[in-house]
């Protein structure tokens, strides 16, 4: 399984970015996928996840601003980020769980991308 993120960059506060995660060796329709970013003192925290039934959830800190989605035909995972804040500055990682089930913890996922940097200036 190979995951490659793209779409990161530098924006001003209030701006938008859309992250993409291109997946090979795994079908997005088959399981759980998520976006993570580092959290101080906590390792990586889940920003958003989407399961095989397309049910989504996002962290409280990004609720109403970030949306996770997937294109099953193209096998791509997205994270639409609107109303960005300086505290959203981080490396964002795409992840996949190839086993049955879903989760919110990094340990629940067994495939990771290399990350894409998002920097939000005030």
PDB file of C-alpha atoms in Angstrom:
ATOM      1  CA  UNK A   1       0.000   0.000   0.000  1.00  0.00           C
ATOM      2  CA  UNK A   2       1.387   3.387  -0.989  1.00  0.00           C
ATOM      3  CA  UNK A   3      -0.095   6.743  -0.052  1.00  0.00           C
ATOM      4  CA  UNK A   4       1.148  10.030  -1.501  1.00  0.00           C
ATOM      5  CA  UNK A   5      -0.157  13.353  -0.202  1.00  0.00           C
ATOM      6  CA  UNK A   6      -0.207  16.627  -2.099  1.00  0.00           C
ATOM      7  CA  UNK A   7      -1.861  20.012  -1.936  1.00  0.00           C
ATOM      8  CA  UNK A   8      -0.126  21.512   1.059  1.00  0.00           C
ATOM      9  CA  UNK A   9       1.275  25.010   1.009  1.00  0.00           C
ATOM     10  CA  UNK A  10       1.319  28.418   2.655  1.00  0.00           C
ATOM     11  CA  UNK A  11      -1.838  30.491   3.027  1.00  0.00           C
ATOM     12  CA  UNK A  12      -3.053  33.416   5.077  1.00  0.00           C
ATOM     13  CA  UNK A  13      -5.517  32.952   7.885  1.00  0.00           C
ATOM     14  CA  UNK A  14      -9.022  32.561   6.515  1.00  0.00           C
ATOM     15  CA  UNK A  15      -7.792  30.897   3.361  1.00  0.00           C
ATOM     16  CA  UNK A  16      -8.457  27.421   2.001  1.00  0.00           C
ATOM     17  CA  UNK A  17      -6.489  24.421   0.840  1.00  0.00           C
ATOM     18  CA  UNK A  18      -7.473  21.007  -0.465  1.00  0.00           C
ATOM     19  CA  UNK A  19      -5.202  18.114   0.371  1.00  0.00           C
ATOM     20  CA  UNK A  20      -5.186  15.018  -1.804  1.00  0.00           C
ATOM     21  CA  UNK A  21      -3.966  11.521  -1.043  1.00  0.00           C
ATOM     22  CA  UNK A  22      -3.388   9.234  -4.001  1.00  0.00           C
ATOM     23  CA  UNK A  23      -3.502   5.581  -3.031  1.00  0.00           C
ATOM     24  CA  UNK A  24      -2.085   2.534  -4.752  1.00  0.00           C
ATOM     25  CA  UNK A  25      -2.316  -1.079  -3.668  1.00  0.00           C
ATOM     26  CA  UNK A  26      -5.535  -0.462  -1.731  1.00  0.00           C
ATOM     27  CA  UNK A  27      -9.079   0.522  -2.626  1.00  0.00           C
ATOM     28  CA  UNK A  28     -10.554   3.451  -0.714  1.00  0.00           C
ATOM     29  CA  UNK A  29     -13.974   1.848  -0.926  1.00  0.00           C
ATOM     30  CA  UNK A  30     -12.875  -1.113   1.159  1.00  0.00           C
ATOM     31  CA  UNK A  31     -12.003   0.401   4.492  1.00  0.00           C
ATOM     32  CA  UNK A  32     -11.252   3.239   6.844  1.00  0.00           C
ATOM     33  CA  UNK A  33      -9.056   6.191   5.954  1.00  0.00           C
ATOM     34  CA  UNK A  34      -8.039   9.273   7.817  1.00  0.00           C
ATOM     35  CA  UNK A  35      -6.019  12.453   8.032  1.00  0.00           C
ATOM     36  CA  UNK A  36      -3.748  13.082  10.987  1.00  0.00           C
ATOM     37  CA  UNK A  37      -1.487  15.874  12.184  1.00  0.00           C
ATOM     38  CA  UNK A  38       0.943  16.158  15.093  1.00  0.00           C
ATOM     39  CA  UNK A  39      -0.434  17.401  18.390  1.00  0.00           C
ATOM     40  CA  UNK A  40       1.812  18.810  21.138  1.00  0.00           C
ATOM     41  CA  UNK A  41       2.575  16.095  23.616  1.00  0.00           C
ATOM     42  CA  UNK A  42       0.210  13.627  21.941  1.00  0.00           C
ATOM     43  CA  UNK A  43       2.000  12.382  18.877  1.00  0.00           C
ATOM     44  CA  UNK A  44      -0.404  12.419  15.958  1.00  0.00           C
ATOM     45  CA  UNK A  45      -4.078  13.291  16.367  1.00  0.00           C
ATOM     46  CA  UNK A  46      -6.929  12.412  14.060  1.00  0.00           C
ATOM     47  CA  UNK A  47      -8.208  15.387  12.085  1.00  0.00           C
ATOM     48  CA  UNK A  48     -10.848  13.475  10.116  1.00  0.00           C
ATOM     49  CA  UNK A  49     -11.740   9.967   9.076  1.00  0.00           C
ATOM     50  CA  UNK A  50     -14.086   8.270   6.638  1.00  0.00           C
ATOM     51  CA  UNK A  51     -15.196   4.667   6.772  1.00  0.00           C
ATOM     52  CA  UNK A  52     -16.253   2.176   4.093  1.00  0.00           C
ATOM     53  CA  UNK A  53     -19.853   3.360   4.367  1.00  0.00           C
ATOM     54  CA  UNK A  54     -18.731   6.952   3.770  1.00  0.00           C
ATOM     55  CA  UNK A  55     -19.579   7.946   7.320  1.00  0.00           C
ATOM     56  CA  UNK A  56     -17.310  10.798   8.319  1.00  0.00           C
ATOM     57  CA  UNK A  57     -16.150  12.417  11.499  1.00  0.00           C
ATOM     58  CA  UNK A  58     -13.863  15.331  12.206  1.00  0.00           C
ATOM     59  CA  UNK A  59     -12.081  16.625  15.279  1.00  0.00           C
ATOM     60  CA  UNK A  60     -13.859  19.276  17.311  1.00  0.00           C
ATOM     61  CA  UNK A  61     -11.043  21.726  16.572  1.00  0.00           C
ATOM     62  CA  UNK A  62     -11.808  21.641  12.819  1.00  0.00           C
ATOM     63  CA  UNK A  63     -15.551  20.977  12.854  1.00  0.00           C
ATOM     64  CA  UNK A  64     -17.400  23.194  10.415  1.00  0.00           C
ATOM     65  CA  UNK A  65     -14.152  24.066   8.612  1.00  0.00           C
ATOM     66  CA  UNK A  66     -12.667  20.781   7.353  1.00  0.00           C
ATOM     67  CA  UNK A  67     -14.363  18.114   5.248  1.00  0.00           C
ATOM     68  CA  UNK A  68     -13.063  14.660   4.388  1.00  0.00           C
ATOM     69  CA  UNK A  69     -14.186  12.891   1.233  1.00  0.00           C
ATOM     70  CA  UNK A  70     -13.049  10.251  -1.209  1.00  0.00           C
ATOM     71  CA  UNK A  71     -13.265   9.603  -4.924  1.00  0.00           C
ATOM     72  CA  UNK A  72     -13.717   5.865  -5.205  1.00  0.00           C
ATOM     73  CA  UNK A  73     -13.343   5.845  -8.979  1.00  0.00           C
ATOM     74  CA  UNK A  74     -10.000   7.666  -8.875  1.00  0.00           C
ATOM     75  CA  UNK A  75      -8.966   6.110  -5.543  1.00  0.00           C
ATOM     76  CA  UNK A  76      -8.146   9.461  -3.959  1.00  0.00           C
ATOM     77  CA  UNK A  77      -8.795  10.756  -0.453  1.00  0.00           C
ATOM     78  CA  UNK A  78      -9.357  14.484   0.086  1.00  0.00           C
ATOM     79  CA  UNK A  79      -9.320  16.946   2.945  1.00  0.00           C
ATOM     80  CA  UNK A  80     -10.957  20.276   2.173  1.00  0.00           C
ATOM     81  CA  UNK A  81      -9.746  22.872   4.649  1.00  0.00           C
ATOM     82  CA  UNK A  82     -11.568  26.209   4.862  1.00  0.00           C
ATOM     83  CA  UNK A  83     -11.258  29.167   7.227  1.00  0.00           C
ATOM     84  CA  UNK A  84      -7.744  28.105   8.079  1.00  0.00           C
ATOM     85  CA  UNK A  85      -6.177  29.344  11.302  1.00  0.00           C
ATOM     86  CA  UNK A  86      -2.518  29.685  12.308  1.00  0.00           C
ATOM     87  CA  UNK A  87      -3.024  26.798  14.761  1.00  0.00           C
ATOM     88  CA  UNK A  88      -3.796  24.533  11.802  1.00  0.00           C
ATOM     89  CA  UNK A  89      -0.149  24.818  10.763  1.00  0.00           C
ATOM     90  CA  UNK A  90       1.232  21.275  10.712  1.00  0.00           C
ATOM     91  CA  UNK A  91       2.369  18.365   8.611  1.00  0.00           C
ATOM     92  CA  UNK A  92      -0.747  16.471   7.505  1.00  0.00           C
ATOM     93  CA  UNK A  93      -0.598  12.714   7.011  1.00  0.00           C
ATOM     94  CA  UNK A  94      -2.917  10.466   5.060  1.00  0.00           C
ATOM     95  CA  UNK A  95      -3.548   7.040   6.553  1.00  0.00           C
ATOM     96  CA  UNK A  96      -5.323   3.800   5.727  1.00  0.00           C
ATOM     97  CA  UNK A  97      -6.502   0.865   7.766  1.00  0.00           C
ATOM     98  CA  UNK A  98      -6.424  -2.297   5.695  1.00  0.00           C
ATOM     99  CA  UNK A  99      -8.102  -4.432   8.358  1.00  0.00           C
ATOM    100  CA  UNK A 100     -11.805  -4.520   9.139  1.00  0.00           C
ATOM    101  CA  UNK A 101     -13.085  -1.720  11.327  1.00  0.00           C
ATOM    102  CA  UNK A 102     -12.143   1.875  11.931  1.00  0.00           C
ATOM    103  CA  UNK A 103     -10.623   4.028  14.626  1.00  0.00           C
ATOM    104  CA  UNK A 104      -9.342   7.390  15.747  1.00  0.00           C
ATOM    105  CA  UNK A 105      -5.916   6.441  17.061  1.00  0.00           C
ATOM    106  CA  UNK A 106      -2.736   6.348  14.948  1.00  0.00           C
ATOM    107  CA  UNK A 107      -2.260   2.725  16.039  1.00  0.00           C
ATOM    108  CA  UNK A 108      -5.552   1.858  14.316  1.00  0.00           C
ATOM    109  CA  UNK A 109      -3.954   2.583  10.911  1.00  0.00           C
ATOM    110  CA  UNK A 110      -1.236   0.537   9.275  1.00  0.00           C
ATOM    111  CA  UNK A 111      -0.387   2.515   6.135  1.00  0.00           C
ATOM    112  CA  UNK A 112       0.867   6.094   6.053  1.00  0.00           C
ATOM    113  CA  UNK A 113       1.945   8.708   3.575  1.00  0.00           C
ATOM    114  CA  UNK A 114       5.013  10.898   3.945  1.00  0.00           C
ATOM    115  CA  UNK A 115       2.986  14.000   4.797  1.00  0.00           C
ATOM    116  CA  UNK A 116       2.332  17.384   3.247  1.00  0.00           C
ATOM    117  CA  UNK A 117       3.088  20.654   5.035  1.00  0.00           C
ATOM    118  CA  UNK A 118       0.392  23.249   5.679  1.00  0.00           C
ATOM    119  CA  UNK A 119       1.455  26.664   6.950  1.00  0.00           C
ATOM    120  CA  UNK A 120      -1.094  29.315   7.896  1.00  0.00           C
ATOM    121  CA  UNK A 121       0.117  32.841   8.572  1.00  0.00           C
ATOM    122  CA  UNK A 122      -1.756  35.409  10.614  1.00  0.00           C
TER     123      UNK A 122
END
